[in-house]
Coordinates of C-alpha atoms in Angstrom, one line a residue:
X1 CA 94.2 110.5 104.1
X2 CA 92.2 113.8 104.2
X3 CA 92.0 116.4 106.7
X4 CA 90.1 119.6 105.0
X5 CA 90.3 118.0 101.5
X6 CA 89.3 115.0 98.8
X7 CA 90.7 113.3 96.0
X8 CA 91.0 112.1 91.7
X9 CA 90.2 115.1 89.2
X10 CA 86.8 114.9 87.5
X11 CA 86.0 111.8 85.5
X12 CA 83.4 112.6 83.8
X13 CA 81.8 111.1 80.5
X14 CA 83.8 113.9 78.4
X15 CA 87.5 112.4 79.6
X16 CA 86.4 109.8 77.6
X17 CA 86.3 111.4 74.1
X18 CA 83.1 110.3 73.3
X19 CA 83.1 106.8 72.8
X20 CA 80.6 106.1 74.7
X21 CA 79.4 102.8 74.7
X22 CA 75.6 101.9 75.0
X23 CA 75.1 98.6 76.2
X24 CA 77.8 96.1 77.6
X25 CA 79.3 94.3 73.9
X26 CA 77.8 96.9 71.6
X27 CA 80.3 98.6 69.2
X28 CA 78.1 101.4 68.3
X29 CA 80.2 104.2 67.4
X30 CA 83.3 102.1 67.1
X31 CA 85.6 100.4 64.6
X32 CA 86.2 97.3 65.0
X33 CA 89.5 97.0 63.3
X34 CA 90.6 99.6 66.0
X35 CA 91.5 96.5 68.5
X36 CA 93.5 95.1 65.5
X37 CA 95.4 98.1 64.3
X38 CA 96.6 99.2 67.6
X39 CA 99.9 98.2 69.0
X40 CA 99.2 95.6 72.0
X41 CA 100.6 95.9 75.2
X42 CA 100.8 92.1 77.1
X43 CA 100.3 92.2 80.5
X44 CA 99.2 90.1 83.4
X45 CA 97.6 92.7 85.3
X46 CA 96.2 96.3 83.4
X47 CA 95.2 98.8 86.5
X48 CA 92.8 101.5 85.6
X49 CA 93.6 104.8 87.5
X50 CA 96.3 106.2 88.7
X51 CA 95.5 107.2 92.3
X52 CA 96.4 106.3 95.5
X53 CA 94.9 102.6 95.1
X54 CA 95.8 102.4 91.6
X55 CA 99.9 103.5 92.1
X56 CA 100.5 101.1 95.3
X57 CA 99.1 98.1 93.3
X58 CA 100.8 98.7 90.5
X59 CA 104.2 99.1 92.6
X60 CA 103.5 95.8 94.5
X61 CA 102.5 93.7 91.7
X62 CA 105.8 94.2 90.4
X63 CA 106.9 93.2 94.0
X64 CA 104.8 90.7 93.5
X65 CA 106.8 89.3 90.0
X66 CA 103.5 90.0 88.0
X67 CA 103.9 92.3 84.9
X68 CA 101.7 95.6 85.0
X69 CA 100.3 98.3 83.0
X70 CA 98.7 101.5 84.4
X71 CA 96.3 103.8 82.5
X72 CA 95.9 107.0 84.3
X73 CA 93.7 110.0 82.6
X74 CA 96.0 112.8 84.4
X75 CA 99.1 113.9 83.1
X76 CA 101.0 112.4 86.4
X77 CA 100.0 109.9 89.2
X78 CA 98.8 110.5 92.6
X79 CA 94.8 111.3 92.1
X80 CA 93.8 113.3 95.1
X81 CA 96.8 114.1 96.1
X82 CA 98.2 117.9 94.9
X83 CA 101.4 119.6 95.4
X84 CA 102.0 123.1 94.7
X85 CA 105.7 124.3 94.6
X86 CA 106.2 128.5 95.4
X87 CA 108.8 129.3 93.5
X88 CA 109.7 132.4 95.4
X89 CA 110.2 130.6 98.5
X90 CA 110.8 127.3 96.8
X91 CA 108.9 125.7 99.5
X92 CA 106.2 123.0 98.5
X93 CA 102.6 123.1 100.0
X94 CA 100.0 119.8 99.6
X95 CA 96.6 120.8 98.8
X96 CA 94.8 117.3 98.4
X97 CA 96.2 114.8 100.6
X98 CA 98.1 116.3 103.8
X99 CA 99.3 113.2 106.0
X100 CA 98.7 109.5 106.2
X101 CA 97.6 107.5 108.7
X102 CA 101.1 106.0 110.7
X103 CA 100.5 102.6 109.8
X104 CA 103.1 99.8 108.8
X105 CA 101.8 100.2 104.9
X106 CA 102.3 104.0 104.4
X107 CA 106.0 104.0 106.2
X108 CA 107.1 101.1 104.1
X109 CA 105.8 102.2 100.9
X110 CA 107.3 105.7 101.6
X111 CA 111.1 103.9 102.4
X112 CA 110.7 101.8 99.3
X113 CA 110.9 105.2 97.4
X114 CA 113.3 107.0 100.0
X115 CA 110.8 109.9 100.8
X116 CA 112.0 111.5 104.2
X117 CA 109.1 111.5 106.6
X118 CA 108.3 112.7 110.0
X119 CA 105.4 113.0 112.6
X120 CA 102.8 115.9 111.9
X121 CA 100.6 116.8 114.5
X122 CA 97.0 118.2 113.9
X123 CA 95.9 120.9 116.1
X124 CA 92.9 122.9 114.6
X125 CA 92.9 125.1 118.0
X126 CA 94.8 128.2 116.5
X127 CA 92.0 129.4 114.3
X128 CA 89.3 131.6 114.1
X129 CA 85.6 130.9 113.6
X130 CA 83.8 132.9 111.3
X131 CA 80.3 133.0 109.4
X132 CA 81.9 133.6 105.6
X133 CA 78.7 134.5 104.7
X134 CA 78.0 137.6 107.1
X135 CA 81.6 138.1 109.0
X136 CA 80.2 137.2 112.2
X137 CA 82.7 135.7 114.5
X138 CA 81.6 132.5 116.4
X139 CA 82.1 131.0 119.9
X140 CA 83.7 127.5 119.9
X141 CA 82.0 124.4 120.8
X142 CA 80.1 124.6 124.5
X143 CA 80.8 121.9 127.0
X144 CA 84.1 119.3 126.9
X145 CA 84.8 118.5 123.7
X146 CA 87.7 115.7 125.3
X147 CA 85.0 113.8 127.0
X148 CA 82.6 113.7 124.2
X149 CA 85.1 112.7 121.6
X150 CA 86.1 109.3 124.1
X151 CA 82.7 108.9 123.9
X152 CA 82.5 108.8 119.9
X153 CA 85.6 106.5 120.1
X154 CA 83.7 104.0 122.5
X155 CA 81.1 103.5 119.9
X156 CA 84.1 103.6 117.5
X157 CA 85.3 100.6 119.4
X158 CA 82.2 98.7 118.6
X159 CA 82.6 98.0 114.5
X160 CA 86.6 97.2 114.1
X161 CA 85.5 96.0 110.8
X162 CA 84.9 99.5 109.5
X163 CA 88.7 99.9 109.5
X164 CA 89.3 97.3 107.0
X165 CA 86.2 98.0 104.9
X166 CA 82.4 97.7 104.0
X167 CA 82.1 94.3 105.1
X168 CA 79.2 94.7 107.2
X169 CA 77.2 92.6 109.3
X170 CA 73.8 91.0 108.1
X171 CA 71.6 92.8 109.9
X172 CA 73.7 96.3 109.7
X173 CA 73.5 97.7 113.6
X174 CA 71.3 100.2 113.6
X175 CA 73.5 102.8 115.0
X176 CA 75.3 102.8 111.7
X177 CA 72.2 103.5 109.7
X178 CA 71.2 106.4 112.0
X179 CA 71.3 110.0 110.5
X180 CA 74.4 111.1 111.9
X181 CA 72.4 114.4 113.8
X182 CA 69.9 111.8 115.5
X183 CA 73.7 109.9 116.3
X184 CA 74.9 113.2 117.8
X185 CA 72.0 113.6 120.4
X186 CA 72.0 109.9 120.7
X187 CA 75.1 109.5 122.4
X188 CA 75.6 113.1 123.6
X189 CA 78.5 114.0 121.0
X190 CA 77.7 117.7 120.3
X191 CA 80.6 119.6 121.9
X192 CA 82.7 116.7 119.0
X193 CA 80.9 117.6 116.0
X194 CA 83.2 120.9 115.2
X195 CA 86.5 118.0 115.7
X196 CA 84.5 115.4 113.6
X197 CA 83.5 117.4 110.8
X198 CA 86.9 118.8 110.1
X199 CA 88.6 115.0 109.8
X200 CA 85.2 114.9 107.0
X201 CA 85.7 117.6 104.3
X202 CA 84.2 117.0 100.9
X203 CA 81.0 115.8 102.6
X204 CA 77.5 117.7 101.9
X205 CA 75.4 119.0 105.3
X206 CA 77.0 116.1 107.4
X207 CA 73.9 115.6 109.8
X208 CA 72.2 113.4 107.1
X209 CA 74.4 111.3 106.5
X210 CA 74.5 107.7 107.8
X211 CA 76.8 107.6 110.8
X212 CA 78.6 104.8 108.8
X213 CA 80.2 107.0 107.0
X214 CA 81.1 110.2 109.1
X215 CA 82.9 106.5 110.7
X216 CA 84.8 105.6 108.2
X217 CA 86.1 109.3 107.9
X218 CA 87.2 109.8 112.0
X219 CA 88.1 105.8 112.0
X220 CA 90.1 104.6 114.7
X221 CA 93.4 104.8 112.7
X222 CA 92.4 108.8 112.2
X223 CA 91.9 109.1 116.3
X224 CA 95.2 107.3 116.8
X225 CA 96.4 110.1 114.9
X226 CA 94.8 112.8 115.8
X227 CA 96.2 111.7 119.5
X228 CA 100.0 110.7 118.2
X229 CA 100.3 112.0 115.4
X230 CA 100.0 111.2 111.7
X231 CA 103.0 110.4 108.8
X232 CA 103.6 113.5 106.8
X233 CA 106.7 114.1 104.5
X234 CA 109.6 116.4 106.1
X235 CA 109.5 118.8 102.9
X236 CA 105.7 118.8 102.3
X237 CA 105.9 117.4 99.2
X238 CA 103.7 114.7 99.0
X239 CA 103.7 114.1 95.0
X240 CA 107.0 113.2 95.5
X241 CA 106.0 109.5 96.3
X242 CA 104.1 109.9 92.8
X243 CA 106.9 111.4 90.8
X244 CA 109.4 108.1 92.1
X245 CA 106.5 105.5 91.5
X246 CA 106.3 107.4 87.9
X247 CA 110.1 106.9 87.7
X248 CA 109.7 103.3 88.6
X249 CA 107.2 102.4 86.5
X250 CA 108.8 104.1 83.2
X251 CA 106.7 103.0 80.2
X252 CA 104.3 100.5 82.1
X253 CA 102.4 104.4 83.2
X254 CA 100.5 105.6 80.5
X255 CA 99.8 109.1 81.7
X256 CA 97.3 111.4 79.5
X257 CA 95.5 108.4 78.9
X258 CA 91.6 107.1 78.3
X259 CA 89.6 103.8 77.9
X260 CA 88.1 103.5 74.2
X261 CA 87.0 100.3 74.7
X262 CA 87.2 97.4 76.7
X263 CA 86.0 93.9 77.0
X264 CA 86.3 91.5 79.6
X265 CA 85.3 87.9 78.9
X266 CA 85.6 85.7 81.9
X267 CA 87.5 83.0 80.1
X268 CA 90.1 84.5 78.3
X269 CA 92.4 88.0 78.7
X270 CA 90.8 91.1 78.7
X271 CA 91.2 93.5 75.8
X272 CA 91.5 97.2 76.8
X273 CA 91.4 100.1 74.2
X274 CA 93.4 103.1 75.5
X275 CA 94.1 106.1 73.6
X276 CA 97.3 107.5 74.8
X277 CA 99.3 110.5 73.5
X278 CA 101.4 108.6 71.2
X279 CA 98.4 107.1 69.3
X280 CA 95.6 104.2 70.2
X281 CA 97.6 101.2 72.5
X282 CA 95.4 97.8 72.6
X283 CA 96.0 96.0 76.0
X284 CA 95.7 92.5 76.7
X285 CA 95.6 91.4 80.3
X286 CA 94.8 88.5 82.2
X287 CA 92.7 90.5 85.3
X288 CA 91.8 94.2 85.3
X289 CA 92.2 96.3 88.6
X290 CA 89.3 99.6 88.3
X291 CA 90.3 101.8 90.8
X292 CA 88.2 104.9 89.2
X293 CA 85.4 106.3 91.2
X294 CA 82.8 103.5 90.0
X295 CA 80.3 106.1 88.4
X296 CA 78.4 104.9 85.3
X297 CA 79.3 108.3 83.4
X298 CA 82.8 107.4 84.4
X299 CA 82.3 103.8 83.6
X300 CA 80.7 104.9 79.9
X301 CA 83.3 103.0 77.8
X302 CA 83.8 100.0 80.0
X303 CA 81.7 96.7 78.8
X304 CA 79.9 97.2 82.0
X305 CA 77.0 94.0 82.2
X306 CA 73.9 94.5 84.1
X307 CA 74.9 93.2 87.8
X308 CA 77.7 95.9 87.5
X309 CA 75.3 98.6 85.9
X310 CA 72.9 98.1 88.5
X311 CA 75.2 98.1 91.4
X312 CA 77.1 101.5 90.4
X313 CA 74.3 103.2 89.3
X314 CA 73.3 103.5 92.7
X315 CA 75.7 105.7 94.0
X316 CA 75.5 109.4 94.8
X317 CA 78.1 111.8 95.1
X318 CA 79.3 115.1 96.2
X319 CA 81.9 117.8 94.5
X320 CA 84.9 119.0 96.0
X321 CA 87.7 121.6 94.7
X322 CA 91.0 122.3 96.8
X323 CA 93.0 125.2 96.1
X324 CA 96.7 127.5 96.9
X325 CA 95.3 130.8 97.4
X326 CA 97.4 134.1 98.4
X327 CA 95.7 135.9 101.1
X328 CA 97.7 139.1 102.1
X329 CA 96.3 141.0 105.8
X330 CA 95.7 137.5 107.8
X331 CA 97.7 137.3 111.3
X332 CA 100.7 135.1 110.1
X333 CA 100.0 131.4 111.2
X334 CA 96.3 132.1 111.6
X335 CA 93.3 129.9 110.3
X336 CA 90.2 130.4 109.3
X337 CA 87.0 127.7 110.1
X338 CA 83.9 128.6 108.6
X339 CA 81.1 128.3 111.2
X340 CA 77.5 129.2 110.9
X341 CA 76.5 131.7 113.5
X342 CA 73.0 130.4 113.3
X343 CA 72.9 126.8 112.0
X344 CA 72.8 123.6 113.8
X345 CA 76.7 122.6 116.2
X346 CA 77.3 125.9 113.8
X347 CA 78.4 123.5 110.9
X348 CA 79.3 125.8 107.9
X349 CA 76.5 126.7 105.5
X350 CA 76.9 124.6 101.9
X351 CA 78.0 124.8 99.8
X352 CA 81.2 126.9 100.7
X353 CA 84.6 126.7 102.6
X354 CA 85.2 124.7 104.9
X355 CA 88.5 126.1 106.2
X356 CA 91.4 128.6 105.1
X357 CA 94.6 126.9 106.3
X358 CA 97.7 128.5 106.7
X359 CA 101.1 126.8 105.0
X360 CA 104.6 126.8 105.6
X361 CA 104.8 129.8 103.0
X362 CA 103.9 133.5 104.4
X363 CA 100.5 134.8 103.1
X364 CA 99.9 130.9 101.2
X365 CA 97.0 129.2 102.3
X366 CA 95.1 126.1 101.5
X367 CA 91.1 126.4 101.0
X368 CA 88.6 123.5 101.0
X369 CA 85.5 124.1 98.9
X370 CA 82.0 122.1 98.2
X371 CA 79.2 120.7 99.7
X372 CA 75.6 120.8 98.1
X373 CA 75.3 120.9 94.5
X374 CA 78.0 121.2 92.1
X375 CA 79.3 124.4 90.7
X376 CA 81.9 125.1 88.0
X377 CA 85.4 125.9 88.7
X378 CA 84.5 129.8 88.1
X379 CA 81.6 129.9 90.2
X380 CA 83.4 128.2 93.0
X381 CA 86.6 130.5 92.3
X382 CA 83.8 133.4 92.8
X383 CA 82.9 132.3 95.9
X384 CA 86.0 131.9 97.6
X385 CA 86.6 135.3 97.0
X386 CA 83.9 136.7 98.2
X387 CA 84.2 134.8 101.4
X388 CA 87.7 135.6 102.0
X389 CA 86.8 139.8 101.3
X390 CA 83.9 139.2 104.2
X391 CA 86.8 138.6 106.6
X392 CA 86.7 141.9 106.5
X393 CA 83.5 142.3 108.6
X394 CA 85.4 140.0 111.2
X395 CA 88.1 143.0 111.4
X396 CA 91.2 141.6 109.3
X397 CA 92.4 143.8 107.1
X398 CA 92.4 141.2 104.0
X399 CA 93.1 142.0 100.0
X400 CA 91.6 140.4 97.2
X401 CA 92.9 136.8 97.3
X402 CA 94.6 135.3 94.2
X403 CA 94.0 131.5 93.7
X404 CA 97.1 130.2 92.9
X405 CA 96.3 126.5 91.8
X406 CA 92.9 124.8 92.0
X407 CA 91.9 120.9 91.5
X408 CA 88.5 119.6 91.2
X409 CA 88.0 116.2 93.3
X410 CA 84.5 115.6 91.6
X411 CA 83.3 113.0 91.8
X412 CA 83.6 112.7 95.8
X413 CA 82.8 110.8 98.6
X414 CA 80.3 108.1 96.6
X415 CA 77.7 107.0 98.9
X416 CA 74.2 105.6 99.5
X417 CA 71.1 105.7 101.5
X418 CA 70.8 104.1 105.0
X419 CA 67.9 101.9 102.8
X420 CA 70.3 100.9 100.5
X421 CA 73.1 99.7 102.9
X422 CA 70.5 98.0 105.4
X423 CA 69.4 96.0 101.8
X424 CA 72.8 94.9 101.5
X425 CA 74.3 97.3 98.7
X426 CA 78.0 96.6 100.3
X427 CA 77.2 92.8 99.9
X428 CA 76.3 93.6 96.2
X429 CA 79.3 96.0 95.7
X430 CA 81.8 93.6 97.0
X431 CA 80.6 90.7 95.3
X432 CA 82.1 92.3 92.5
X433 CA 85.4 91.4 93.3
X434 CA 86.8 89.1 90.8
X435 CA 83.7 88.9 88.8
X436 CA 84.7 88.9 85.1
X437 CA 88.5 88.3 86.5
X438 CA 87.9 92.7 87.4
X439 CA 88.7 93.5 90.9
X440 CA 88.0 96.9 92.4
X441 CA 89.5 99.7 95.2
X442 CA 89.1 102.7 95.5
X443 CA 87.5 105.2 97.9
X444 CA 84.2 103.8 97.3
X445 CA 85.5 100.2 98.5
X446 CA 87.1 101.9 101.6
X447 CA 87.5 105.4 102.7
X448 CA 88.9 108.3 101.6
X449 CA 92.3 107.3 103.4
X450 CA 95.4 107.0 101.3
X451 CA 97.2 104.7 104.2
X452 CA 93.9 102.5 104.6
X453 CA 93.6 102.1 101.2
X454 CA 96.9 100.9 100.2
X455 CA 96.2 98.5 103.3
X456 CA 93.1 97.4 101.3
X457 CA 95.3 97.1 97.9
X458 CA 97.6 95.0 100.0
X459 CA 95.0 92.4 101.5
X460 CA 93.0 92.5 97.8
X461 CA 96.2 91.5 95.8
X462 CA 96.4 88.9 98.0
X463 CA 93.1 86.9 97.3
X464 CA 93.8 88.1 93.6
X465 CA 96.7 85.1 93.6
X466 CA 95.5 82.5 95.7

């Protein structure tokens, strides 16, 4: 799961290579002979994307006895989550995702891969606010922020079935459709907002936002957590899991990889396109897993029909970038929570930082960027170092930081209007599952919870083979 992060690298239209495809069965721009000439690939399942979802079904299908091929754009597995390795310390530090929820799914499908773990406790106390954008240092939350986050659990307590997905109730309760600020005041949650929002990084200004989702972010597996602690790995080297399930997989990962083409009758095996470093691969599968964030731009070379068109092109997102940055002149252990001095709970202006986390490694810290609209990886490289040298207005004695590794999450957090959701969209997004033998997980299914969503890979391979 994410605390201060996000999530896969960008998927946008040009990770395709440009074979876009206009209209669901039209070949414009194509070969046909390109399905014939490629070397075919027989599998029963082909799972597109290589993240969190995408890795633990492709492990448990083979679990599962059914033959597997995954097709993943990055050069490695793991989507969101980043590991840097220091290689003057040799200490590793995770930059996407941090911990996992402690749940029966993430411990089992860590031991199945031998990856040491241990408890990891959150406690976002030993920091210091600050306005990045003026150096101002700002008082923590007024009033008892204990009492008013049992308060946001009791109305936690009141949708279990947001922890297993976006099956929602026809009417959706009200309360979930409620712009989280009007939620807030509702239910007397202010001095929790400062807690709330930092389990909720990658969002835009968070007090828009239907409470729904700020929910499935601080779900009740995050406030078990956050009170007993989460699963982390001992070393801090989460791509480890990704590097064994690589290792596992062998040949049925093709890494560096893209769609071409695909089509997906309902009677008959799917044929999938891929262009992979060795030369063009033609797959033939019985059912298709998408696990890519479900944007049309990312979708431009899938034989998307209209009921699928009209479903994703609904969705809005946000951008996100996590980075390693060397910060020389902090106070060692010390982090850094952008506040605004003069905005609303004093939620960070964005887009920005959200927070400059210390590691394991002296003078190594992880910053969380985005928010608003999107920027480029130079103008959000720019902008971390400018926030960073306005520390020194808050009287630290800090150098010109160097960004050691970055990652773009972009797309992020996929979401809809309140409208939408009261009009069913989730009805309409999961009816999707198994139409044209293509099933779907994901973020956008779930949450932005690796543990939860391997639970949600788990429970949809199931109705997959019954």
């Amino acid at each position: 799961m994410y605390i201060s992060i996000r999530t896969t690298k960008s998927l946008l239209a040009s990770l395709l290579l440009g074979h876009a495809i206009a209209h669901p069965g039209s070949s414009a721009g194509h070969d046909p002979s390109q399905f014939e000439n490629a070397s075919t690939i027989v599998r029963d399942v082909a799972v597109i994307g290589g993240g969190a979802s995408g890795t633990y079904a492709a492990i448990q299908l083979r679990k599962m006895g059914h033959s597997v091929v995954v097709v993943e754009r990055e050069p490695l597995l793991g989507g969101h989550t980043n590991t840097y390795y220091d290689p003057v310390s040799g200490q590793y530090v995770d930059y996407g995702v941090l911990i996992w929820q402690d749940i029966p799914e993430a411990r089992d499908f860590l031991a199945h891969f031998k990856i040491s773990t241990t408890t990891v406790r959150v406690d976002n106390s030993n920091g210091a606010r600050v306005d990045l954008r003026t150096g101002q240092n700002v008082p923590p939350p007024q009033g008892n922020v204990t009492d008013a986050m049992m308060r946001y659990v009791q109305q936690l307590l009141k949708y279990p079935y947001l922890a297993e997905g976006w099956d929602l109730p026809d009417p959706v309760p009200e309360d979930l459709l409620l712009p989280f600020g009007e939620f807030v005041e509702k239910y007397d949650l202010a001095p929790a907002v400062e807690t709330l929002s930092l389990y909720a990084q990658g969002l835009k200004d968070w007090l828009p936002y239907p409470t729904v989702y700020i929910m499935k972010y601080f779900s009740l597996g995050v406030a078990l957590g956050a009170q007993n602690g989460f699963l982390g790995t001992v070393d801090g080297n989460n791509g480890a899991l990704y590097k064994a399930a690589r290792k596992e997989l062998g040949d049925d990962a093709l890494l560096g990889s893209t769609v071409v083409r695909m089509e997906r009758p309902a009677n008959r095996p799917h044929r999938i396109l891929v262009r992979t470093p060795s030369g063009d691969r033609l797959i033939r599968a019985k059912k298709t897993i998408i696990t890519a964030p479900p944007k049309l731009e990312n979708l431009a070379n899938f034989d998307l029909d209209d009921t699928e068109r009209g479903v994703f092109g609904q969705f809005e997102n946000t951008f996100y970038y996590t980075t390693v940055t060397r910060i020389p002149g902090l106070p060692a252990g010390l982090g850094i929570l952008n506040r605004g001095a003069d905005t609303p709970y004093n939620l960070p202006p964005l887009p920005g930082v959200y927070t400059i986390t210390p590691s394991r490694v002296p003078e190594i810290y992880t910053i969380f960027y985005g928010g608003g609209e999107a920027m480029t990886e130079d103008e959000v490289k720019q902008s971390i170092s400018n926030s960073v040298l306005m520390l020194r207005e808050a009287q630290f004695n800090t150098s010109a930081p160097e960004i050691l590794a970055i990652s773009n999450h972009s797309p992020f957090e996929l979401f809809v209007s309140s409208d939408k959701i009261a009009r069913g969209f989730y009805s309409n997004l999961y009816a999707l599952q198994g139409h044209r033998n293509t099933y779907y997980a994901g973020a956008a299914f779930h949450a932005h919870d690796s543990a939860a969503l391997w639970r949600f890979v788990g429970n949809l391979l199931k109705t997959m083979f019954d």
